[in-house]
PDB file of N, CA and C in Angstrom:
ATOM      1  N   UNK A 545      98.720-126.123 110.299  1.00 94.00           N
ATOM      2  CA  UNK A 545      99.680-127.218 110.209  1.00 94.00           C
ATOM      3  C   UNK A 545     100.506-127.261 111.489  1.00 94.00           C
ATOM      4  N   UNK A 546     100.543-128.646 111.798  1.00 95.00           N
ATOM      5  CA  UNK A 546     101.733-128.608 113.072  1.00 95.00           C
ATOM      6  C   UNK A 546     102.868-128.956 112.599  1.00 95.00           C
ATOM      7  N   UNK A 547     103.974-128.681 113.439  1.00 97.00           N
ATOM      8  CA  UNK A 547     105.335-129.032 113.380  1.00 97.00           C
ATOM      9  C   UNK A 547     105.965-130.179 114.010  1.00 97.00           C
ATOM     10  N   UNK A 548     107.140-130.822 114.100  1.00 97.00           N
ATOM     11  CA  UNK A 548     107.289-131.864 114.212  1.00 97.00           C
ATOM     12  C   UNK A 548     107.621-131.364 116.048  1.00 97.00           C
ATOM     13  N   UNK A 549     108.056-130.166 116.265  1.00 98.00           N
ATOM     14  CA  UNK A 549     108.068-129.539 117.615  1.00 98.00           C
ATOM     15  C   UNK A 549     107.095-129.928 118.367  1.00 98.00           C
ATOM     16  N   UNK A 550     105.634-129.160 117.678  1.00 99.00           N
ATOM     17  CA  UNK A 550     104.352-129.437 118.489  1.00 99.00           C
ATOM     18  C   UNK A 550     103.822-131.376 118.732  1.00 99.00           C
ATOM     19  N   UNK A 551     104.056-131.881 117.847  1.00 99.00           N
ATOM     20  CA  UNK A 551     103.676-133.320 118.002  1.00 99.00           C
ATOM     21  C   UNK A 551     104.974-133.324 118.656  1.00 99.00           C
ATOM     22  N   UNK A 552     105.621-133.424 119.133  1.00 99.00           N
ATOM     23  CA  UNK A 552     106.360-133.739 120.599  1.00 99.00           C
ATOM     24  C   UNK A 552     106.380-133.665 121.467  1.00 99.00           C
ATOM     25  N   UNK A 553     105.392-132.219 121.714  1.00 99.00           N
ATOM     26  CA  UNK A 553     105.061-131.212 123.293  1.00 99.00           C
ATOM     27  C   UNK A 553     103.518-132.164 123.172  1.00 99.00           C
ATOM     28  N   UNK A 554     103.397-132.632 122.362  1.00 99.00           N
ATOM     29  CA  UNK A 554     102.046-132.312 122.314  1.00 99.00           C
ATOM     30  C   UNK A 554     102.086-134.232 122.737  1.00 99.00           C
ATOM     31  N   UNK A 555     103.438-135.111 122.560  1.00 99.00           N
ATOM     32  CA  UNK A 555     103.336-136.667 123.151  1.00 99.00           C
ATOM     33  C   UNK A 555     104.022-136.605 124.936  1.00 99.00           C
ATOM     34  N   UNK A 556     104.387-135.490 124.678  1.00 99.00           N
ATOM     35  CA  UNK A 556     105.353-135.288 126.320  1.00 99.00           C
ATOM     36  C   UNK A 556     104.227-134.584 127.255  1.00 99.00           C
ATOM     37  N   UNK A 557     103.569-134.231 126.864  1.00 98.00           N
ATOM     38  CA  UNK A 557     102.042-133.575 127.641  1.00 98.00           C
ATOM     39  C   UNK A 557     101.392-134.694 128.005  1.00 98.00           C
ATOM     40  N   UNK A 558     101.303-136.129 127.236  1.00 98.00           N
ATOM     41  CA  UNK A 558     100.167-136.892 127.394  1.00 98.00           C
ATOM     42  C   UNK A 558     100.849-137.950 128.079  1.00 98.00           C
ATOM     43  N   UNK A 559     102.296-137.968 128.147  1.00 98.00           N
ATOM     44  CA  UNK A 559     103.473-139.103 128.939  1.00 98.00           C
ATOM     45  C   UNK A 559     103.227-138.289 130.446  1.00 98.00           C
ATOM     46  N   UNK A 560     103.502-137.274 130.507  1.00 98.00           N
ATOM     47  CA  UNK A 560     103.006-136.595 131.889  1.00 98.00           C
ATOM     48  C   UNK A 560     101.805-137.119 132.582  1.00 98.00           C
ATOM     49  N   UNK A 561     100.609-136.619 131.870  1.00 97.00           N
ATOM     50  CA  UNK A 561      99.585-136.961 132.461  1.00 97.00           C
ATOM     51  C   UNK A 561      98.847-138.239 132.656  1.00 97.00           C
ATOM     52  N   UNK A 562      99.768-139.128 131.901  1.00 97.00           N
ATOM     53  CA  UNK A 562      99.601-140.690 132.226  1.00 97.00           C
ATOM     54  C   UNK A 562     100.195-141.077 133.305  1.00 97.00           C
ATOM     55  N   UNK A 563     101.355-140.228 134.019  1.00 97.00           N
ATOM     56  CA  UNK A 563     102.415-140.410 134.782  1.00 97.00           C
ATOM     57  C   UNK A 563     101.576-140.252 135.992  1.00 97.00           C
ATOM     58  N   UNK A 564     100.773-138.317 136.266  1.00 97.00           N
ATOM     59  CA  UNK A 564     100.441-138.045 137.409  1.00 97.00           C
ATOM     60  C   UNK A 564      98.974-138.563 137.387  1.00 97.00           C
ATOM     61  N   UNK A 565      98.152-138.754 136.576  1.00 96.00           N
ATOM     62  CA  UNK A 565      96.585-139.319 137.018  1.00 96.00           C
ATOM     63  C   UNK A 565      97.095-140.738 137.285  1.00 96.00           C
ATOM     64  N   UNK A 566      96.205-140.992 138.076  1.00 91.00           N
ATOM     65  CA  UNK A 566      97.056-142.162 138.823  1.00 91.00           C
ATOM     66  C   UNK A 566      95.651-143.892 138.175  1.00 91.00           C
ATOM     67  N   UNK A 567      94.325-143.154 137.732  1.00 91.00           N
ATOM     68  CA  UNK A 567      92.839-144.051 137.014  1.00 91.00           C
ATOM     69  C   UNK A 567      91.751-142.928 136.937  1.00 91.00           C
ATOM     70  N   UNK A 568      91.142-143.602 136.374  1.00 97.00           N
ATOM     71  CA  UNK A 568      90.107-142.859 136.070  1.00 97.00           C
ATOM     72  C   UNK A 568      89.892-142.753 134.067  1.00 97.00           C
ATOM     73  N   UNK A 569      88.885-142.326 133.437  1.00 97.00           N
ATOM     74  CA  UNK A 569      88.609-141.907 132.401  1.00 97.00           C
ATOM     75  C   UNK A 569      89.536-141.182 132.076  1.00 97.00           C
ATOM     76  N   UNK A 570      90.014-139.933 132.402  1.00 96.00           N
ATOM     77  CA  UNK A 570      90.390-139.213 131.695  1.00 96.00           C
ATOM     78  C   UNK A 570      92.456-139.477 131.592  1.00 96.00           C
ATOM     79  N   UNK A 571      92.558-140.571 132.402  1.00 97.00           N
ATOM     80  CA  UNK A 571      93.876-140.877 132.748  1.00 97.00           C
ATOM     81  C   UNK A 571      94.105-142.445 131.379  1.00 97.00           C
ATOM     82  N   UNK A 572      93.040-143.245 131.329  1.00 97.00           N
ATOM     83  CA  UNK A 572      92.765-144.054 129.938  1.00 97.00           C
ATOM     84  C   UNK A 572      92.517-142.978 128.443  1.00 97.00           C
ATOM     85  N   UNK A 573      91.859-141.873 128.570  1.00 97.00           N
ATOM     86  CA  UNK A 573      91.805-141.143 127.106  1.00 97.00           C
ATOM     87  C   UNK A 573      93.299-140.167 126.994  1.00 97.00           C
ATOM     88  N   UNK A 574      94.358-140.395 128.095  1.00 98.00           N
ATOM     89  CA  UNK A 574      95.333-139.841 127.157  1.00 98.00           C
ATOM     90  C   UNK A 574      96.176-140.863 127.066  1.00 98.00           C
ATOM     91  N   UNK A 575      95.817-141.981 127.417  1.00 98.00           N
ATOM     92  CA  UNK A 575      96.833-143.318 127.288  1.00 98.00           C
ATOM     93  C   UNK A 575      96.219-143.476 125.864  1.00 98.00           C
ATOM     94  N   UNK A 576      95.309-143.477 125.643  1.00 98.00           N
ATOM     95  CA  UNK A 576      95.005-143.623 123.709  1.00 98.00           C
ATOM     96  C   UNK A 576      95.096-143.059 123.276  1.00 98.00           C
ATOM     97  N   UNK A 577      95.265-141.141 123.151  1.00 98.00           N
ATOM     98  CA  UNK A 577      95.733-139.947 123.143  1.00 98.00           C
ATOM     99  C   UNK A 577      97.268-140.226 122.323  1.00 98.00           C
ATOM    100  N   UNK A 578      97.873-140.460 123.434  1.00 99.00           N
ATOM    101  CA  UNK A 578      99.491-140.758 123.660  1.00 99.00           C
ATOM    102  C   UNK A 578      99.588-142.147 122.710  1.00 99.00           C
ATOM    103  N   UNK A 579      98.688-143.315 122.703  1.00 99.00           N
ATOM    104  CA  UNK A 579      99.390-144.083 121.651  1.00 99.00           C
ATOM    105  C   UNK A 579      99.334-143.700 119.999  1.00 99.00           C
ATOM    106  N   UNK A 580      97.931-143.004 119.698  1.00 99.00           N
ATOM    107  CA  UNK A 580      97.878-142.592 118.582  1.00 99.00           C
ATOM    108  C   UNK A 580      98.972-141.259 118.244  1.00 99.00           C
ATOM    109  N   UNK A 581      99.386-140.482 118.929  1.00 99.00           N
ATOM    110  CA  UNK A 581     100.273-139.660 118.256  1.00 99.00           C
ATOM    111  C   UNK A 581     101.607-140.388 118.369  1.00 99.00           C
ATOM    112  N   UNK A 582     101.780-141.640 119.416  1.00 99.00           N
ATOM    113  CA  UNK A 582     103.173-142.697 118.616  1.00 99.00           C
ATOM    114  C   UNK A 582     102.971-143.369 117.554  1.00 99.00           C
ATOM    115  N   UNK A 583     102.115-143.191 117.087  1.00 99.00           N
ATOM    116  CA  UNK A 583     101.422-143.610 115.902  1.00 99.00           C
ATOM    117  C   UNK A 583     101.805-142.852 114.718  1.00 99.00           C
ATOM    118  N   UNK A 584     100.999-141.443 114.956  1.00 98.00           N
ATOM    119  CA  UNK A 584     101.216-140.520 114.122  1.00 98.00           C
ATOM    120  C   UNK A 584     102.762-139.999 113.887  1.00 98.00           C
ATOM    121  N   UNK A 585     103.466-140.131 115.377  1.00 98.00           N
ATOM    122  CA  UNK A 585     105.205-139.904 114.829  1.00 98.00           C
ATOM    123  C   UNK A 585     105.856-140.624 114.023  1.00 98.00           C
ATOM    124  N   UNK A 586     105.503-142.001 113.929  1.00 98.00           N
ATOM    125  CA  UNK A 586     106.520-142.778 113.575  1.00 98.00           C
ATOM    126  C   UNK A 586     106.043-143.223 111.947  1.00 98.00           C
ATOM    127  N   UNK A 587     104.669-143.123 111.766  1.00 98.00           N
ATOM    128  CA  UNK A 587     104.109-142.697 110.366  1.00 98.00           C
ATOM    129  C   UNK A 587     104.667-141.381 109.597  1.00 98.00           C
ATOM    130  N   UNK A 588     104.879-140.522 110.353  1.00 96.00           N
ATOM    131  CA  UNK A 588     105.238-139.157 109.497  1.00 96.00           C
ATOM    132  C   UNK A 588     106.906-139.580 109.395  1.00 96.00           C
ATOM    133  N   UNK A 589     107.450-140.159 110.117  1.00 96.00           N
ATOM    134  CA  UNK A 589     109.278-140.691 110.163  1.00 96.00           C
ATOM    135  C   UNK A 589     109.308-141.100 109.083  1.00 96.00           C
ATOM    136  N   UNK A 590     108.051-142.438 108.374  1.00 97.00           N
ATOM    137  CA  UNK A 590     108.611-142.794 107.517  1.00 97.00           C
ATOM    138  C   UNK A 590     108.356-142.402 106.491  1.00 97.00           C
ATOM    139  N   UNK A 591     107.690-141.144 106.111  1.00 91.00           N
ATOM    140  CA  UNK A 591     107.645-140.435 104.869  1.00 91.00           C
ATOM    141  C   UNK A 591     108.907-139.970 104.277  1.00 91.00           C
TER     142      UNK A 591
END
């Protein structure tokens, strides 16, 4: 089980690396990465 800690490190990891890859594949799979766990935060908020 994760914590609400780790899904934070774990959306601030993928805001980073959207920041420093500048294109490419792997700079688009954490931009969908990163939208699905704003996804997943704001779904678990409203439980």
């Amino acid at each position: 089980m994760y914590t609400k800690n780790d899904l934070e490190q774990a959306i601030e990891h993928c805001e980073n690396k959207v920041k420093e890859l500048k294109c490419g594949k792997c700079r688009e799979e954490h931009k969908k990465l990163l939208e699905m766990l704003l996804d997943l935060k704001i779904f678990k908020e409203q439980l």
